[in-house]
mmCIF file of C-alpha atoms and ligand atoms in Angstrom:
data_model
loop_
_atom_site.group_PDB
_atom_site.id
_atom_site.type_symbol
_atom_site.label_atom_id
_atom_site.label_comp_id
_atom_site.label_asym_id
_atom_site.label_seq_id
_atom_site.Cartn_x
_atom_site.Cartn_y
_atom_site.Cartn_z
ATOM 1 C CA MET A 2 0.131 23.986 -0.310
ATOM 2 C CA LEU A 3 3.190 24.926 -2.358
ATOM 3 C CA VAL A 4 6.150 22.596 -1.765
ATOM 4 C CA LEU A 5 9.763 23.182 -2.769
ATOM 5 C CA ALA A 6 11.688 19.903 -3.041
ATOM 6 C CA ILE A 7 15.319 18.966 -3.526
ATOM 7 C CA GLU A 8 16.561 15.634 -4.917
ATOM 8 C CA SER A 9 20.268 14.777 -4.745
ATOM 9 C CA SER A 10 20.421 11.071 -3.859
ATOM 10 C CA CYS A 11 22.564 9.950 -6.786
ATOM 11 C CA ASP A 12 23.647 11.650 -10.016
ATOM 12 C CA ASP A 13 20.728 13.971 -10.777
ATOM 13 C CA THR A 14 20.521 17.393 -9.161
ATOM 14 C CA ALA A 15 16.871 18.408 -9.200
ATOM 15 C CA VAL A 16 14.558 20.940 -7.596
ATOM 16 C CA ALA A 17 10.809 21.257 -8.088
ATOM 17 C CA LEU A 18 7.744 23.184 -7.052
ATOM 18 C CA TYR A 19 4.511 21.267 -6.551
ATOM 19 C CA GLY A 20 1.184 22.720 -5.531
ATOM 20 C CA GLY A 21 -2.561 22.393 -5.662
ATOM 21 C CA GLY A 22 -2.636 21.912 -9.415
ATOM 22 C CA GLY A 23 0.234 19.434 -9.723
ATOM 23 C CA VAL A 24 3.832 20.001 -10.816
ATOM 24 C CA VAL A 25 4.431 23.751 -11.129
ATOM 25 C CA ALA A 26 7.993 23.568 -12.438
ATOM 26 C CA GLU A 27 11.196 21.569 -12.194
ATOM 27 C CA ARG A 28 14.832 22.367 -12.907
ATOM 28 C CA ARG A 29 17.476 19.707 -13.049
ATOM 29 C CA HIS A 30 21.022 18.972 -13.988
ATOM 30 C CA SER A 31 22.156 15.495 -14.979
ATOM 31 C CA GLN A 32 25.707 14.466 -14.047
ATOM 32 C CA THR A 33 25.884 11.807 -16.773
ATOM 33 C CA LEU A 34 28.756 13.499 -18.629
ATOM 34 C CA LEU A 35 30.688 13.953 -15.394
ATOM 35 C CA HIS A 36 30.572 10.227 -14.586
ATOM 36 C CA ALA A 37 30.736 8.847 -18.134
ATOM 37 C CA PRO A 38 34.567 8.605 -18.279
ATOM 38 C CA HIS A 39 34.437 6.415 -15.131
ATOM 39 C CA GLY A 40 31.743 4.038 -16.395
ATOM 40 C CA GLY A 41 29.602 4.608 -13.302
ATOM 41 C CA VAL A 42 28.695 7.139 -10.627
ATOM 42 C CA VAL A 43 31.702 8.327 -8.563
ATOM 43 C CA PRO A 44 30.215 9.317 -5.166
ATOM 44 C CA GLU A 45 32.721 12.048 -4.336
ATOM 45 C CA LEU A 46 32.287 13.736 -7.721
ATOM 46 C CA ALA A 47 28.510 13.492 -7.370
ATOM 47 C CA SER A 48 28.492 15.246 -3.964
ATOM 48 C CA ARG A 49 30.769 18.042 -5.112
ATOM 49 C CA ASP A 50 28.704 18.697 -8.198
ATOM 50 C CA HIS A 51 25.399 18.731 -6.266
ATOM 51 C CA ALA A 52 26.914 21.188 -3.771
ATOM 52 C CA ARG A 53 28.093 23.402 -6.602
ATOM 53 C CA ARG A 54 24.747 23.528 -8.420
ATOM 54 C CA LEU A 55 21.903 23.175 -5.949
ATOM 55 C CA LEU A 56 21.537 26.727 -4.724
ATOM 56 C CA THR A 57 21.677 28.122 -8.272
ATOM 57 C CA LEU A 58 18.962 25.681 -9.353
ATOM 58 C CA VAL A 59 16.713 26.771 -6.469
ATOM 59 C CA ASP A 60 17.343 30.422 -7.312
ATOM 60 C CA THR A 61 16.535 29.852 -10.987
ATOM 61 C CA LEU A 62 13.395 27.863 -10.188
ATOM 62 C CA LEU A 63 12.023 30.552 -7.891
ATOM 63 C CA ALA A 64 12.999 33.421 -10.209
ATOM 64 C CA GLU A 65 11.602 31.825 -13.385
ATOM 65 C CA THR A 66 8.305 30.943 -11.713
ATOM 66 C CA GLU A 67 8.197 34.333 -9.937
ATOM 67 C CA THR A 68 7.757 32.535 -6.641
ATOM 68 C CA ASP A 69 8.492 34.357 -3.425
ATOM 69 C CA PRO A 70 9.727 32.039 -0.651
ATOM 70 C CA SER A 71 6.953 33.427 1.570
ATOM 71 C CA ALA A 72 4.468 31.545 -0.673
ATOM 72 C CA LEU A 73 6.006 28.169 0.230
ATOM 73 C CA GLY A 74 4.256 25.914 2.696
ATOM 74 C CA LEU A 75 7.049 23.424 3.116
ATOM 75 C CA VAL A 76 10.646 22.611 2.131
ATOM 76 C CA ALA A 77 11.241 18.933 1.299
ATOM 77 C CA TYR A 78 14.282 16.876 0.382
ATOM 78 C CA THR A 79 15.315 13.287 -0.274
ATOM 79 C CA ARG A 80 16.590 11.920 3.030
ATOM 80 C CA GLY A 81 17.514 8.470 1.691
ATOM 81 C CA PRO A 82 18.325 5.896 0.539
ATOM 82 C CA GLY A 83 21.223 6.932 -1.673
ATOM 83 C CA LEU A 84 24.848 8.068 -1.615
ATOM 84 C CA VAL A 85 25.298 9.607 1.806
ATOM 85 C CA GLY A 86 27.516 12.498 0.715
ATOM 86 C CA ALA A 87 25.150 13.341 -2.129
ATOM 87 C CA LEU A 88 22.122 13.151 0.179
ATOM 88 C CA LEU A 89 23.804 15.454 2.701
ATOM 89 C CA THR A 90 24.247 18.248 0.149
ATOM 90 C CA GLY A 91 20.460 18.359 -0.408
ATOM 91 C CA ALA A 92 19.713 17.886 3.300
ATOM 92 C CA ALA A 93 22.019 20.730 4.319
ATOM 93 C CA LEU A 94 20.547 23.132 1.793
ATOM 94 C CA ALA A 95 16.966 22.177 2.710
ATOM 95 C CA HIS A 96 17.701 22.709 6.425
ATOM 96 C CA GLY A 97 19.310 26.076 5.713
ATOM 97 C CA LEU A 98 16.474 27.292 3.502
ATOM 98 C CA ALA A 99 13.754 26.132 5.897
ATOM 99 C CA TYR A 100 15.574 27.744 8.816
ATOM 100 C CA GLY A 101 16.169 31.016 7.002
ATOM 101 C CA TRP A 102 12.658 31.225 5.562
ATOM 102 C CA ARG A 103 11.008 29.945 8.769
ATOM 103 C CA LYS A 104 9.330 27.044 7.002
ATOM 104 C CA THR A 105 8.660 23.495 8.082
ATOM 105 C CA LEU A 106 10.905 20.781 6.680
ATOM 106 C CA LEU A 107 10.422 17.186 5.607
ATOM 107 C CA GLY A 108 12.996 14.592 4.518
ATOM 108 C CA VAL A 109 11.321 11.830 2.509
ATOM 109 C CA HIS A 110 12.090 8.351 1.200
ATOM 110 C CA HIS A 111 13.372 8.181 -2.387
ATOM 111 C CA ILE A 112 11.705 4.849 -3.249
ATOM 112 C CA GLU A 113 8.404 6.001 -1.799
ATOM 113 C CA GLY A 114 8.810 8.997 -4.120
ATOM 114 C CA HIS A 115 9.226 6.660 -7.117
ATOM 115 C CA LEU A 116 6.088 4.752 -6.092
ATOM 116 C CA VAL A 117 4.117 7.989 -5.784
ATOM 117 C CA SER A 118 5.415 9.227 -9.171
ATOM 118 C CA ALA A 119 2.853 7.176 -11.087
ATOM 119 C CA PHE A 120 -0.046 9.124 -9.588
ATOM 120 C CA LEU A 121 0.964 12.804 -9.344
ATOM 121 C CA ASP A 122 -1.955 14.087 -11.307
ATOM 122 C CA PRO A 123 -4.290 15.051 -9.783
ATOM 123 C CA PRO A 124 -2.333 15.706 -6.578
ATOM 124 C CA GLY A 125 -3.164 13.342 -3.783
ATOM 125 C CA SER A 126 -4.629 10.693 -6.095
ATOM 126 C CA LEU A 127 -2.296 7.919 -4.909
ATOM 127 C CA PRO A 128 -4.498 6.581 -2.092
ATOM 128 C CA ALA A 129 -7.353 6.080 -4.567
ATOM 129 C CA HIS A 130 -5.130 3.738 -6.622
ATOM 130 C CA CYS A 131 -4.079 1.524 -3.725
ATOM 131 C CA PRO A 132 -3.509 -1.353 -3.444
ATOM 132 C CA PHE A 133 -1.091 -1.921 -6.303
ATOM 133 C CA LEU A 134 2.112 -3.729 -7.152
ATOM 134 C CA GLY A 135 5.233 -1.606 -7.678
ATOM 135 C CA LEU A 136 8.228 -2.732 -9.730
ATOM 136 C CA VAL A 137 11.073 -0.306 -9.002
ATOM 137 C CA VAL A 138 14.056 -0.822 -11.318
ATOM 138 C CA SER A 139 16.864 1.724 -11.466
ATOM 139 C CA GLY A 140 20.631 1.993 -11.278
ATOM 140 C CA GLY A 141 20.528 1.639 -7.501
ATOM 141 C CA HIS A 142 17.393 -0.378 -6.758
ATOM 142 C CA SER A 143 15.423 -3.378 -7.950
ATOM 143 C CA LEU A 144 12.439 -4.402 -5.879
ATOM 144 C CA LEU A 145 8.877 -5.598 -5.994
ATOM 145 C CA VAL A 146 6.574 -3.903 -3.516
ATOM 146 C CA HIS A 147 2.985 -4.605 -2.544
ATOM 147 C CA VAL A 148 1.643 -1.103 -1.851
ATOM 148 C CA HIS A 149 -1.274 -1.427 0.556
ATOM 149 C CA GLY A 150 -1.531 2.334 1.039
ATOM 150 C CA LEU A 151 0.656 5.405 1.518
ATOM 151 C CA GLY A 152 3.344 4.352 3.987
ATOM 152 C CA ARG A 153 2.102 0.735 4.080
ATOM 153 C CA TYR A 154 4.580 -1.293 2.081
ATOM 154 C CA GLU A 155 5.381 -4.960 1.876
ATOM 155 C CA VAL A 156 8.620 -5.607 0.027
ATOM 156 C CA LEU A 157 8.016 -8.931 -1.704
ATOM 157 C CA GLY A 158 11.517 -9.218 -3.107
ATOM 158 C CA ALA A 159 14.618 -7.232 -3.917
ATOM 159 C CA THR A 160 17.910 -7.826 -5.632
ATOM 160 C CA ARG A 161 20.453 -9.761 -3.619
ATOM 161 C CA ASP A 162 23.347 -8.101 -5.423
ATOM 162 C CA ASP A 163 23.361 -5.730 -8.417
ATOM 163 C CA ALA A 164 20.361 -3.597 -9.347
ATOM 164 C CA ALA A 165 18.960 -4.169 -12.844
ATOM 165 C CA GLY A 166 20.259 -0.813 -14.142
ATOM 166 C CA GLU A 167 23.658 -1.457 -12.569
ATOM 167 C CA ALA A 168 23.812 -4.782 -14.435
ATOM 168 C CA PHE A 169 23.006 -2.983 -17.704
ATOM 169 C CA ASP A 170 25.785 -0.469 -16.952
ATOM 170 C CA LYS A 171 28.348 -3.184 -16.151
ATOM 171 C CA VAL A 172 27.457 -5.270 -19.202
ATOM 172 C CA ALA A 173 27.758 -2.127 -21.335
ATOM 173 C CA GLN A 174 31.313 -1.745 -20.056
ATOM 174 C CA LEU A 175 32.091 -5.383 -20.884
ATOM 175 C CA LEU A 176 30.747 -4.828 -24.400
ATOM 176 C CA GLY A 177 32.804 -1.652 -24.803
ATOM 177 C CA LEU A 178 29.766 0.637 -24.821
ATOM 178 C CA GLY A 179 29.342 4.009 -23.140
ATOM 179 C CA TYR A 180 27.655 5.139 -19.931
ATOM 180 C CA PRO A 181 24.821 5.032 -19.019
ATOM 181 C CA GLY A 182 24.784 1.483 -20.263
ATOM 182 C CA GLY A 183 21.056 0.747 -20.363
ATOM 183 C CA PRO A 184 20.189 2.728 -23.465
ATOM 184 C CA ALA A 185 23.440 1.624 -25.202
ATOM 185 C CA VAL A 186 22.901 -2.107 -24.547
ATOM 186 C CA SER A 187 19.279 -1.776 -25.570
ATOM 187 C CA ARG A 188 20.195 -0.064 -28.853
ATOM 188 C CA LEU A 189 22.772 -2.719 -29.666
ATOM 189 C CA ALA A 190 20.292 -5.485 -28.775
ATOM 190 C CA GLU A 191 17.977 -4.264 -31.528
ATOM 191 C CA SER A 192 20.350 -5.719 -34.134
ATOM 192 C CA GLY A 193 20.926 -8.954 -32.180
ATOM 193 C CA ARG A 194 19.835 -12.252 -33.749
ATOM 194 C CA PRO A 195 17.301 -14.066 -31.574
ATOM 195 C CA GLY A 196 18.387 -17.451 -30.226
ATOM 196 C CA ARG A 197 22.093 -17.170 -31.171
ATOM 197 C CA VAL A 198 23.125 -16.725 -27.541
ATOM 198 C CA VAL A 199 21.203 -17.660 -24.404
ATOM 199 C CA PHE A 200 22.145 -16.563 -20.886
ATOM 200 C CA PRO A 201 20.739 -17.978 -17.620
ATOM 201 C CA ARG A 202 17.631 -16.478 -15.978
ATOM 202 C CA PRO A 203 18.807 -16.012 -12.372
ATOM 203 C CA LEU A 204 16.339 -17.162 -9.690
ATOM 204 C CA LEU A 205 13.571 -17.515 -12.283
ATOM 205 C CA HIS A 206 12.241 -20.690 -10.702
ATOM 206 C CA ALA A 207 12.942 -19.799 -7.070
ATOM 207 C CA ALA A 208 9.770 -19.852 -5.005
ATOM 208 C CA ASP A 209 10.266 -16.317 -3.697
ATOM 209 C CA TYR A 210 10.497 -12.889 -5.365
ATOM 210 C CA ALA A 211 14.215 -12.361 -4.805
ATOM 211 C CA LEU A 212 16.182 -11.046 -7.775
ATOM 212 C CA SER A 213 19.848 -11.367 -8.702
ATOM 213 C CA PHE A 214 21.751 -9.927 -11.645
ATOM 214 C CA SER A 215 25.396 -10.264 -10.745
ATOM 215 C CA GLY A 216 25.658 -13.897 -11.973
ATOM 216 C CA LEU A 217 24.129 -12.866 -15.281
ATOM 217 C CA LYS A 218 26.788 -10.195 -15.700
ATOM 218 C CA THR A 219 29.438 -12.837 -14.938
ATOM 219 C CA ALA A 220 27.879 -15.128 -17.572
ATOM 220 C CA VAL A 221 28.273 -12.337 -20.148
ATOM 221 C CA ARG A 222 31.904 -11.790 -19.098
ATOM 222 C CA ARG A 223 32.693 -15.525 -19.336
ATOM 223 C CA TRP A 224 31.031 -15.729 -22.738
ATOM 224 C CA LEU A 225 33.212 -12.860 -23.968
ATOM 225 C CA GLU A 226 36.369 -14.358 -22.433
ATOM 226 C CA THR A 227 35.909 -17.716 -24.179
ATOM 227 C CA ARG A 228 36.021 -16.075 -27.616
ATOM 228 C CA SER A 229 39.281 -14.997 -29.172
ATOM 229 C CA GLU A 230 37.605 -12.867 -31.794
ATOM 230 C CA ILE A 231 34.269 -11.179 -31.383
ATOM 231 C CA ALA A 232 32.514 -9.721 -34.390
ATOM 232 C CA ALA A 233 30.118 -6.803 -34.059
ATOM 233 C CA GLU A 234 27.164 -9.152 -34.695
ATOM 234 C CA ASP A 235 28.259 -11.376 -31.809
ATOM 235 C CA ARG A 236 28.242 -8.400 -29.453
ATOM 236 C CA ALA A 237 24.738 -7.528 -30.591
ATOM 237 C CA ASP A 238 23.662 -11.155 -30.016
ATOM 238 C CA ALA A 239 25.092 -11.018 -26.483
ATOM 239 C CA ALA A 240 23.371 -7.687 -25.772
ATOM 240 C CA LEU A 241 20.050 -9.131 -26.921
ATOM 241 C CA ALA A 242 20.513 -12.317 -24.877
ATOM 242 C CA PHE A 243 21.354 -10.298 -21.773
ATOM 243 C CA GLU A 244 18.382 -7.956 -22.189
ATOM 244 C CA GLU A 245 16.033 -10.906 -22.774
ATOM 245 C CA ALA A 246 17.269 -12.627 -19.616
ATOM 246 C CA VAL A 247 16.736 -9.508 -17.445
ATOM 247 C CA VAL A 248 13.295 -8.833 -18.898
ATOM 248 C CA ASP A 249 12.171 -12.471 -18.630
ATOM 249 C CA VAL A 250 13.036 -12.600 -14.935
ATOM 250 C CA LEU A 251 11.503 -9.216 -14.099
ATOM 251 C CA VAL A 252 8.273 -9.911 -15.945
ATOM 252 C CA ALA A 253 7.902 -13.483 -14.640
ATOM 253 C CA LYS A 254 8.361 -12.421 -11.020
ATOM 254 C CA THR A 255 6.118 -9.379 -11.352
ATOM 255 C CA ARG A 256 3.389 -11.448 -12.968
ATOM 256 C CA ARG A 257 3.625 -14.122 -10.315
ATOM 257 C CA ALA A 258 3.303 -11.410 -7.661
ATOM 258 C CA TRP A 259 0.167 -9.779 -9.105
ATOM 259 C CA ARG A 260 -1.401 -13.194 -9.564
ATOM 260 C CA SER A 261 -0.683 -14.483 -6.070
ATOM 261 C CA ARG A 262 -1.578 -11.152 -4.423
ATOM 262 C CA ARG A 263 -4.665 -10.742 -6.625
ATOM 263 C CA LEU A 264 -3.671 -7.203 -7.588
ATOM 264 C CA ASP A 265 -5.081 -5.627 -10.734
ATOM 265 C CA ARG A 266 -2.733 -2.636 -10.974
ATOM 266 C CA VAL A 267 1.028 -2.555 -11.512
ATOM 267 C CA VAL A 268 3.327 0.442 -11.530
ATOM 268 C CA LEU A 269 6.697 0.368 -13.330
ATOM 269 C CA VAL A 270 9.154 3.066 -12.192
ATOM 270 C CA GLY A 271 12.888 3.837 -12.190
ATOM 271 C CA GLY A 272 15.345 4.470 -15.019
ATOM 272 C CA VAL A 273 15.134 0.902 -16.404
ATOM 273 C CA SER A 274 11.422 1.463 -17.104
ATOM 274 C CA ALA A 275 12.665 3.269 -20.240
ATOM 275 C CA ASN A 276 13.633 -0.138 -21.617
ATOM 276 C CA ARG A 277 11.366 -0.876 -24.573
ATOM 277 C CA ARG A 278 11.492 -4.656 -24.297
ATOM 278 C CA LEU A 279 10.624 -4.512 -20.599
ATOM 279 C CA ARG A 280 7.692 -2.150 -21.164
ATOM 280 C CA ALA A 281 6.320 -4.127 -24.098
ATOM 281 C CA THR A 282 6.696 -7.541 -22.446
ATOM 282 C CA LEU A 283 5.180 -6.335 -19.174
ATOM 283 C CA ALA A 284 2.346 -4.623 -21.061
ATOM 284 C CA ARG A 285 1.534 -7.869 -22.922
ATOM 285 C CA ALA A 286 1.513 -9.898 -19.706
ATOM 286 C CA ALA A 287 -0.646 -7.295 -17.968
ATOM 287 C CA GLU A 288 -3.130 -7.164 -20.812
ATOM 288 C CA THR A 289 -3.447 -10.947 -20.903
ATOM 289 C CA ASP A 290 -4.142 -11.018 -17.165
ATOM 290 C CA GLY A 291 -6.482 -7.996 -17.150
ATOM 291 C CA VAL A 292 -4.051 -5.928 -15.061
ATOM 292 C CA SER A 293 -3.636 -2.198 -15.684
ATOM 293 C CA LEU A 294 -0.046 -1.042 -16.150
ATOM 294 C CA HIS A 295 1.017 2.486 -15.123
ATOM 295 C CA VAL A 296 4.335 3.855 -16.336
ATOM 296 C CA PRO A 297 5.033 7.541 -15.593
ATOM 297 C CA PRO A 298 6.439 9.676 -18.429
ATOM 298 C CA PRO A 299 10.265 9.540 -18.763
ATOM 299 C CA GLN A 300 10.862 12.800 -16.876
ATOM 300 C CA LEU A 301 9.113 11.272 -13.844
ATOM 301 C CA SER A 302 10.525 7.737 -14.241
ATOM 302 C CA THR A 303 14.133 8.719 -13.725
ATOM 303 C CA ASP A 304 15.263 10.543 -10.601
ATOM 304 C CA ASN A 305 13.404 13.838 -10.238
ATOM 305 C CA ALA A 306 12.329 16.335 -7.602
ATOM 306 C CA ALA A 307 8.661 16.510 -8.656
ATOM 307 C CA MET A 308 7.991 13.101 -7.088
ATOM 308 C CA ILE A 309 9.758 14.218 -3.893
ATOM 309 C CA ALA A 310 7.624 17.366 -3.707
ATOM 310 C CA ALA A 311 4.419 15.431 -4.418
ATOM 311 C CA LEU A 312 5.260 12.865 -1.753
ATOM 312 C CA ALA A 313 6.010 15.641 0.748
ATOM 313 C CA SER A 314 2.638 17.234 0.039
ATOM 314 C CA LEU A 315 0.956 13.899 0.845
ATOM 315 C CA ARG A 316 2.987 13.723 4.049
ATOM 316 C CA CYS A 317 2.812 17.412 4.978
ATOM 317 C CA ASN A 318 1.603 16.601 8.490
ATOM 318 C CA ASP A 319 4.947 14.876 9.156
ATOM 319 C CA ALA A 320 6.888 18.132 8.571
ATOM 320 C CA ARG A 321 8.705 19.846 11.451
ATOM 321 C CA ARG A 322 10.668 23.050 12.056
ATOM 322 C CA PRO A 323 14.304 22.270 11.148
ATOM 323 C CA SER A 324 15.398 22.695 14.763
ATOM 324 C CA GLU A 325 12.711 20.234 15.941
ATOM 325 C CA SER A 326 13.849 17.419 13.685
ATOM 326 C CA ALA A 327 15.571 14.799 15.795
ATOM 327 C CA HIS A 328 16.278 12.440 12.875
ATOM 328 C CA PRO A 329 19.625 12.001 11.178
ATOM 329 C CA TRP A 330 19.652 14.285 8.127
ATOM 330 C CA ALA A 331 20.415 11.507 5.690
ATOM 331 C CA ARG A 332 20.171 7.715 5.589
ATOM 332 C CA ALA A 333 22.221 5.851 3.004
ATOM 333 C CA ARG A 334 20.214 2.704 3.793
ATOM 334 C CA TRP A 335 16.598 3.055 4.773
ATOM 335 C CA PRO A 336 14.320 0.029 4.463
ATOM 336 C CA LEU A 337 10.968 0.978 2.946
ATOM 337 C CA VAL A 338 9.145 -1.129 5.520
ATOM 338 C CA GLU A 339 10.313 1.222 8.298
ATOM 339 C CA LEU A 340 7.920 3.863 6.994
ATOM 340 C CA GLY A 341 4.446 4.261 8.362
ATOM 341 C CA PRO A 342 1.369 6.100 7.141
ATOM 342 C CA PRO A 343 1.502 9.906 7.313
ATOM 343 C CA ALA A 344 0.376 11.600 10.510
ATOM 344 C CA LEU A 345 -3.323 12.492 10.545
ATOM 345 C CA ARG A 346 -2.737 15.404 12.904
ATOM 346 C CA GLY A 347 -4.701 18.415 11.714
ATOM 347 C CA LEU A 348 -5.647 16.670 8.434
ATOM 348 C CA ARG A 349 -4.111 19.485 6.446
ATOM 349 C CA ALA A 350 -5.033 19.299 2.774
ATOM 350 C CA ALA A 351 -2.147 18.953 0.306
HETATM 351 O O1 KG4 B 421 16.380 5.930 -12.020
HETATM 352 P P1 KG4 B 421 17.661 6.288 -12.682
HETATM 353 O O2 KG4 B 421 17.639 7.436 -13.656
HETATM 354 O O3 KG4 B 421 18.771 6.635 -11.643
HETATM 355 C C1 KG4 B 421 19.054 5.832 -10.539
HETATM 356 O O4 KG4 B 421 19.767 4.839 -10.718
HETATM 357 O O5 KG4 B 421 18.552 6.135 -9.424
HETATM 358 O O6 KG4 B 421 18.163 4.970 -13.421
HETATM 359 C C2 KG4 B 421 19.342 4.944 -14.161
HETATM 360 C C3 KG4 B 421 19.567 3.529 -14.646
HETATM 361 C C4 KG4 B 421 20.933 3.328 -15.265
HETATM 362 O O7 KG4 B 421 21.530 2.181 -14.699
HETATM 363 C C5 KG4 B 421 20.621 3.134 -16.744
HETATM 364 O O8 KG4 B 421 21.546 2.292 -17.389
HETATM 365 C C6 KG4 B 421 19.232 2.515 -16.687
HETATM 366 O O9 KG4 B 421 18.584 3.194 -15.656
HETATM 367 N N1 KG4 B 421 18.525 2.694 -17.960
HETATM 368 C C7 KG4 B 421 18.151 1.674 -18.764
HETATM 369 C C8 KG4 B 421 17.561 2.267 -19.913
HETATM 370 N N2 KG4 B 421 17.581 3.616 -19.748
HETATM 371 C C9 KG4 B 421 18.171 3.868 -18.548
HETATM 372 N N3 KG4 B 421 18.271 0.354 -18.615
HETATM 373 C C10 KG4 B 421 17.804 -0.424 -19.607
HETATM 374 N N4 KG4 B 421 17.248 0.050 -20.738
HETATM 375 C C11 KG4 B 421 17.103 1.383 -20.938
HETATM 376 N N5 KG4 B 421 16.550 1.839 -22.058
HETATM 377 ZN ZN1 ZN B 422 15.724 6.630 -8.153
#
């Protein structure tokens, strides 16, 4: 079944086609330059820009792949969680297209999409990889999930305040770096001198899997405030100390989770998975413990529509005619645990 999907939950506008052989094509527009002067995503600007670009992206995708809408089996979109205005632009377009083309429609969960993104190829291979542990770390989310099966999630822990990527972005601002902050902090950290500065590891020794990064950001701010003059090397030392603290906590908690849950597979997804120290440290821990680590390629790790389309194809039996859908179009907050397995009705193949 050929699925057209729309992703507009935050600052990436993306559309994709996914079918029997995997990802057919994707077109996307990143809003990074739009938000850069503000040091973070401005929700109103994000919504307006999605609204401006989405239909053109769909048109381009269909034209360049010579796809006639009649070939589509399903229209899918990200229903949540995310910025509600941004979500609504994708939801409205998906409803309109499905209505006009007389297709069924499915709004899916963004985090479930990230979890599925590690196993897009071959299509439908996710269930064969379950159970596994998912570490989702992006600008909006940081959570550890025990994935028992598609739609069967146990959230072991999540951030109590800032997401890991958000902390990178805020620390980048404190250090006078650009947006997005993750890559900038990480680059600066490369020239940092190990051991010169040490920041606390929030909740490292707590018995549960909860995460917290806002206190760490405050520790960086305080450290900067107590110095009258800060040389470039000092900034690099602080960047390194911050990155080490984030990575230490994430890896320690993830490792504890796979050990206590006796899981031998871990999936790292979300924009922060691009962080080299995190990938390398997690890979070392996984290798030592005999756990296999799956990290999707960068184009699937950050927000994308291919994962939304792939997820919708796994859940195609949940799709409805747009007029039959009784759900709210978008959900800014949507706990992962509210999901259930896909309907078995008809057992349609993806
Ligand atoms: O998943 P994503 O593209 O968008 C959402 O937030 O949903 O993640 C973006 C986040 C940003 O906060 C960015 O600073 C962070 O991922 N990021 C990184 C790196 N590359 C991107 N954080 C740390 N190290 C990186 N190399
Ligand atoms: Zn995301």
